[in-house]
Amino acid sequence: MRILGLSDIHGRKGAVERLRELESNRFDALLVAGDIGNGLESAIAVMEILATFGCPVLYVFGNHDLDLPYDHRFADGCQHLHGGVIDIGGLAFAGYSGLPAHWGRNPIAAMARTEVERRHAGMLATLADLEAEQADALARLTSGYPDVSAGRSKAGGAVDAPAQSERSRSEAARLRDEARIRRPLQTFLADKAYAAYQRDAGAADLAALDRNRAELSALVAGRDPRNVVVVTHERQSDTGRDMPGIGLFLFGHRHGFAHTAYKGSRFVNVSALDRLETVMPAGSRAGPGFIRSLRRADFGSYVILERVGTEMVTATSRRLHADPEGWAPYRGIQMPFPMIPQGDP
């Protein structure tokens, strides 16, 4: 059985089109471990391309998919794994969408958040009022002070000393007024009532994780765990507690391929299809004009998994493009520098 695994696409249609160029229709299933798009429109475009592989496309949502409706019907053959089990070729595929970093529209997390908001309704109403009052006051403040460029000469020359002094006094007064306007909200956010809300919200997110895992565990109970594949956006930890012996955990989120085995389970990080990174000429050093030499390269990748019987034989990471020769990763500033040409992997 051949499986194509990918994640962290972030709506980058060009990366999916490149994947489509490289791989033919030779898979039994595609597994998408979240962060499909940046909004529904880009997610639809991504899924339409993936559907052309002519096999089931099984997916979960990640933190970038926070606004995607769970019941949306993408292209034919695309199936949301959340809350169900899908059997293909002797394997049972299951998973859940969302993660504590951002649950999006996860139903369990939504219920937990609603309960927290109910308990802190009075505090949240006061918070909303303070935020609205601050925004309104800041807008009035901006319109109430003169343009700081008003002192310049018509010819665009230097500002004369009296005008410069007046401008400095005006700017200092504006900053004092802005600090005064922001103070009530800052004081409120430092209060113990807001701290209690934050604690309860954090606890609710973790409780949602436990409940999602419990429901997932119940869905696959009674099946041979060696034939179960669990797909989530974030790596599952302490799986011996509620999902012992599961054959494969497939995930993304933390960019970078990894394939490990622990207590009879395999863990495969299939991310990230969208991975544009800054590079510098190999051997170069920072100096005058150095930033002008920086470029971007595409390090996007996906994973091909092959299985025979109850054993996952291989999990191979493949790049969308060849590594750029003569260039080295640059860990500093990340900006949309010009792309460098890259060949086939």
Short mmCIF file of C-alpha atoms in Angstrom, two decimals, residues 14-260:
data_model
loop_
_atom_site.label_atom_id
_atom_site.label_comp_id
_atom_site.label_asym_id
_atom_site.label_seq_id
_atom_site.Cartn_x
_atom_site.Cartn_y
_atom_site.Cartn_z
CA GLY A 14 2.01 26.68 -6.51
CA ALA A 15 3.49 24.13 -4.11
CA VAL A 16 0.58 21.76 -4.71
CA GLU A 17 0.86 22.21 -8.47
CA ARG A 18 4.56 21.37 -8.22
CA LEU A 19 3.70 18.22 -6.23
CA ARG A 20 1.23 17.27 -8.94
CA GLU A 21 3.97 17.62 -11.57
CA LEU A 22 6.31 15.33 -9.65
CA GLU A 23 3.96 12.51 -8.65
CA SER A 24 1.66 10.37 -10.79
CA ASN A 25 -1.58 8.66 -9.77
CA ARG A 26 0.03 5.74 -7.97
CA PHE A 27 -1.25 6.09 -4.41
CA ASP A 28 -3.94 4.30 -2.45
CA ALA A 29 -4.57 7.34 -0.24
CA LEU A 30 -3.45 10.92 0.38
CA LEU A 31 -3.20 12.07 4.00
CA VAL A 32 -3.24 15.81 4.71
CA ALA A 33 -2.23 16.63 8.29
CA GLY A 34 -3.61 20.15 8.54
CA ASP A 35 -2.81 23.78 7.69
CA ILE A 36 -4.42 23.33 4.30
CA GLY A 37 -5.19 26.93 3.43
CA ASN A 38 -5.40 30.51 4.58
CA GLY A 39 -9.17 30.73 4.39
CA LEU A 40 -11.80 28.67 2.61
CA GLU A 41 -11.07 29.86 -0.94
CA SER A 42 -7.41 28.81 -0.86
CA ALA A 43 -8.29 25.51 0.86
CA ILE A 44 -10.78 24.72 -1.91
CA ALA A 45 -8.13 25.40 -4.56
CA VAL A 46 -5.64 23.10 -2.80
CA MET A 47 -8.12 20.26 -2.38
CA GLU A 48 -9.27 20.44 -5.99
CA ILE A 49 -5.70 19.77 -7.13
CA LEU A 50 -5.15 16.96 -4.62
CA ALA A 51 -8.39 15.29 -5.74
CA THR A 52 -6.88 14.80 -9.21
CA PHE A 53 -4.68 12.03 -7.80
CA GLY A 54 -7.75 9.82 -8.15
CA CYS A 55 -7.64 8.27 -4.66
CA PRO A 56 -9.21 9.14 -1.30
CA VAL A 57 -7.88 12.39 0.18
CA LEU A 58 -8.22 12.19 3.96
CA TYR A 59 -7.59 15.37 5.92
CA VAL A 60 -7.69 17.14 9.27
CA PHE A 61 -7.51 20.86 10.02
CA GLY A 62 -4.64 22.71 11.72
CA ASN A 63 -4.24 26.10 13.38
CA HIS A 64 -4.15 27.90 10.01
CA ASP A 65 -7.56 26.39 9.20
CA LEU A 66 -9.27 28.09 12.12
CA ASP A 67 -12.18 29.48 10.06
CA LEU A 68 -12.87 26.39 7.94
CA PRO A 69 -16.28 24.78 8.55
CA TYR A 70 -16.07 21.14 9.56
CA ASP A 71 -18.99 20.13 7.33
CA HIS A 72 -17.72 21.76 4.12
CA ARG A 73 -17.72 19.42 1.14
CA PHE A 74 -14.50 19.77 -0.82
CA ALA A 75 -13.84 18.02 -4.15
CA ASP A 76 -15.04 14.47 -4.75
CA GLY A 77 -12.98 11.93 -2.82
CA CYS A 78 -11.96 14.38 -0.07
CA GLN A 79 -13.05 13.22 3.39
CA HIS A 80 -12.67 14.91 6.76
CA LEU A 81 -11.32 12.44 9.31
CA HIS A 82 -12.62 14.31 12.35
CA GLY A 83 -15.13 12.22 14.28
CA GLY A 84 -15.03 9.12 12.11
CA VAL A 85 -13.04 6.16 10.85
CA ILE A 86 -12.38 5.46 7.17
CA ASP A 87 -11.26 1.98 6.08
CA ILE A 88 -9.00 1.63 3.04
CA GLY A 89 -6.99 -1.42 2.04
CA GLY A 90 -7.12 -3.07 5.45
CA LEU A 91 -6.13 0.09 7.33
CA ALA A 92 -8.38 2.18 9.58
CA PHE A 93 -7.73 5.93 9.29
CA ALA A 94 -8.88 8.23 12.09
CA GLY A 95 -7.98 11.62 13.50
CA TYR A 96 -9.21 14.91 14.86
CA SER A 97 -8.90 18.55 13.79
CA GLY A 98 -7.42 21.44 15.74
CA LEU A 99 -4.85 21.69 18.52
CA PRO A 100 -4.43 23.67 21.75
CA ALA A 101 -2.55 26.43 19.89
CA HIS A 102 -5.84 27.15 18.08
CA TRP A 103 -8.79 24.80 18.01
CA GLY A 104 -10.66 26.65 15.27
CA ARG A 105 -14.19 25.26 15.02
CA ASN A 106 -13.50 22.02 16.86
CA PRO A 107 -16.90 21.20 18.47
CA ILE A 108 -15.48 19.94 21.77
CA ALA A 109 -13.25 22.99 22.16
CA ALA A 110 -16.12 25.31 21.18
CA MET A 111 -18.27 23.89 23.99
CA ALA A 112 -15.42 24.29 26.47
CA ARG A 113 -14.82 27.90 25.38
CA THR A 114 -18.54 28.70 25.65
CA GLU A 115 -18.59 27.46 29.23
CA VAL A 116 -15.55 29.57 30.14
CA GLU A 117 -17.11 32.64 28.52
CA ARG A 118 -20.35 32.02 30.44
CA ARG A 119 -18.49 31.94 33.75
CA HIS A 120 -16.63 35.15 32.94
CA ALA A 121 -19.42 36.95 31.05
CA GLY A 122 -19.35 40.08 33.22
CA MET A 123 -15.59 40.49 32.93
CA LEU A 124 -15.66 39.92 29.16
CA ALA A 125 -18.42 42.52 28.72
CA THR A 126 -16.34 45.06 30.62
CA LEU A 127 -13.30 44.14 28.53
CA ALA A 128 -15.23 44.67 25.29
CA ASP A 129 -16.42 48.09 26.50
CA LEU A 130 -12.90 49.16 27.46
CA GLU A 131 -11.50 48.02 24.10
CA ALA A 132 -14.19 49.94 22.22
CA GLU A 133 -13.67 53.07 24.32
CA GLN A 134 -9.91 52.91 23.78
CA ALA A 135 -10.23 52.48 20.02
CA ASP A 136 -12.64 55.42 19.81
CA ALA A 137 -10.45 57.65 21.98
CA LEU A 138 -7.31 56.82 19.99
CA ALA A 139 -9.10 57.63 16.74
CA ARG A 140 -10.16 61.02 18.11
CA LEU A 141 -6.64 61.63 19.42
CA THR A 142 -5.10 61.02 15.99
CA SER A 143 -7.42 63.51 14.34
CA GLY A 144 -6.94 66.07 17.11
CA TYR A 145 -3.23 66.69 16.59
CA PRO A 146 -1.65 68.54 13.65
CA ASP A 147 0.31 66.82 10.92
CA VAL A 148 3.89 66.48 12.19
CA SER A 149 5.20 67.49 8.75
CA ALA A 150 3.42 70.84 8.90
CA GLY A 151 6.60 72.72 9.83
CA ARG A 152 8.51 71.87 6.65
CA SER A 153 9.20 74.57 4.14
CA LYS A 154 7.35 74.48 0.85
CA ALA A 155 10.61 73.63 -0.89
CA GLY A 156 11.07 70.57 1.28
CA GLY A 157 14.02 72.04 3.16
CA ALA A 158 14.89 71.86 6.86
CA VAL A 159 12.31 72.75 9.51
CA ASP A 160 12.95 76.10 11.20
CA ALA A 161 13.78 76.01 14.91
CA PRO A 162 10.49 77.44 16.31
CA ALA A 163 8.44 75.05 14.18
CA GLN A 164 10.64 72.13 15.23
CA SER A 165 10.22 73.05 18.90
CA GLU A 166 6.45 73.32 18.55
CA ARG A 167 6.30 70.01 16.75
CA SER A 168 8.32 68.31 19.50
CA ARG A 169 5.98 69.71 22.19
CA SER A 170 2.95 68.57 20.22
CA GLU A 171 4.33 65.06 19.77
CA ALA A 172 5.22 64.80 23.47
CA ALA A 173 1.68 65.86 24.40
CA ARG A 174 0.22 63.33 22.00
CA LEU A 175 2.28 60.53 23.52
CA ARG A 176 1.19 61.54 27.02
CA ASP A 177 -2.45 61.53 25.95
CA GLU A 178 -2.05 58.16 24.25
CA ALA A 179 -0.52 56.66 27.40
CA ARG A 180 -3.41 58.08 29.46
CA ILE A 181 -5.97 56.56 27.07
CA ARG A 182 -4.34 53.13 27.14
CA ARG A 183 -3.96 53.02 30.93
CA PRO A 184 -7.49 51.82 31.89
CA LEU A 185 -7.32 48.77 29.60
CA GLN A 186 -3.76 47.97 30.68
CA THR A 187 -4.82 48.14 34.33
CA PHE A 188 -7.81 45.90 33.65
CA LEU A 189 -5.68 43.29 31.86
CA ALA A 190 -3.33 43.18 34.85
CA ASP A 191 -6.21 42.51 37.25
CA LYS A 192 -6.77 39.11 38.88
CA ALA A 193 -10.19 38.75 37.21
CA TYR A 194 -8.63 38.69 33.75
CA ALA A 195 -5.84 36.40 34.98
CA ALA A 196 -8.50 33.97 36.23
CA TYR A 197 -10.16 34.01 32.81
CA GLN A 198 -6.84 33.25 31.11
CA ARG A 199 -6.22 30.33 33.46
CA ASP A 200 -9.68 28.91 32.82
CA ALA A 201 -9.32 29.35 29.04
CA GLY A 202 -5.96 27.56 29.07
CA ALA A 203 -7.37 24.73 31.17
CA ALA A 204 -10.31 24.44 28.76
CA ASP A 205 -7.94 24.08 25.79
CA LEU A 206 -6.08 21.25 27.52
CA ALA A 207 -9.35 19.59 28.56
CA ALA A 208 -10.47 19.77 24.93
CA LEU A 209 -7.30 17.92 23.94
CA ASP A 210 -8.04 15.14 26.43
CA ARG A 211 -11.65 14.82 25.23
CA ASN A 212 -10.70 14.78 21.55
CA ARG A 213 -8.15 12.06 22.26
CA ALA A 214 -10.67 10.08 24.30
CA GLU A 215 -13.22 10.18 21.47
CA LEU A 216 -10.56 9.17 18.96
CA SER A 217 -9.45 6.28 21.16
CA ALA A 218 -13.06 5.10 21.48
CA LEU A 219 -13.52 5.21 17.70
CA VAL A 220 -10.68 2.76 17.05
CA ALA A 221 -11.25 0.55 20.11
CA GLY A 222 -11.63 -3.12 19.21
CA ARG A 223 -9.56 -2.82 16.03
CA ASP A 224 -6.10 -4.29 15.62
CA PRO A 225 -4.03 -1.23 16.62
CA ARG A 226 -1.28 -2.23 14.19
CA ASN A 227 -3.71 -1.48 11.35
CA VAL A 228 -4.75 1.94 12.66
CA VAL A 229 -3.37 5.22 11.27
CA VAL A 230 -3.99 8.34 13.36
CA VAL A 231 -3.75 11.70 11.57
CA THR A 232 -3.55 14.94 13.56
CA HIS A 233 -1.93 18.30 12.98
CA GLU A 234 0.26 18.16 16.07
CA ARG A 235 2.32 15.20 17.30
CA GLN A 236 0.60 13.11 19.97
CA SER A 237 2.53 12.55 23.19
CA ASP A 238 2.16 9.90 25.89
CA THR A 239 0.26 7.67 23.47
CA GLY A 240 0.76 4.60 25.63
CA ARG A 241 -1.82 6.08 27.98
CA ASP A 242 -4.82 5.94 25.63
CA MET A 243 -3.64 4.71 22.21
CA PRO A 244 -1.08 1.94 22.84
CA GLY A 245 0.28 -0.01 19.91
CA ILE A 246 -1.20 2.22 17.18
CA GLY A 247 0.63 1.39 13.96
CA LEU A 248 1.22 4.92 12.69
CA PHE A 249 0.82 8.47 13.95
CA LEU A 250 1.09 10.97 11.09
CA PHE A 251 1.30 14.72 11.75
CA GLY A 252 2.87 18.06 10.80
CA HIS A 253 2.90 21.52 12.47
CA ARG A 254 6.57 21.61 13.50
CA HIS A 255 8.23 21.90 10.11
CA GLY A 256 10.75 19.18 9.32
CA PHE A 257 10.56 15.52 8.36
CA ALA A 258 11.04 12.97 11.12
CA HIS A 259 10.39 9.23 11.37
CA THR A 260 10.72 7.59 14.76
#
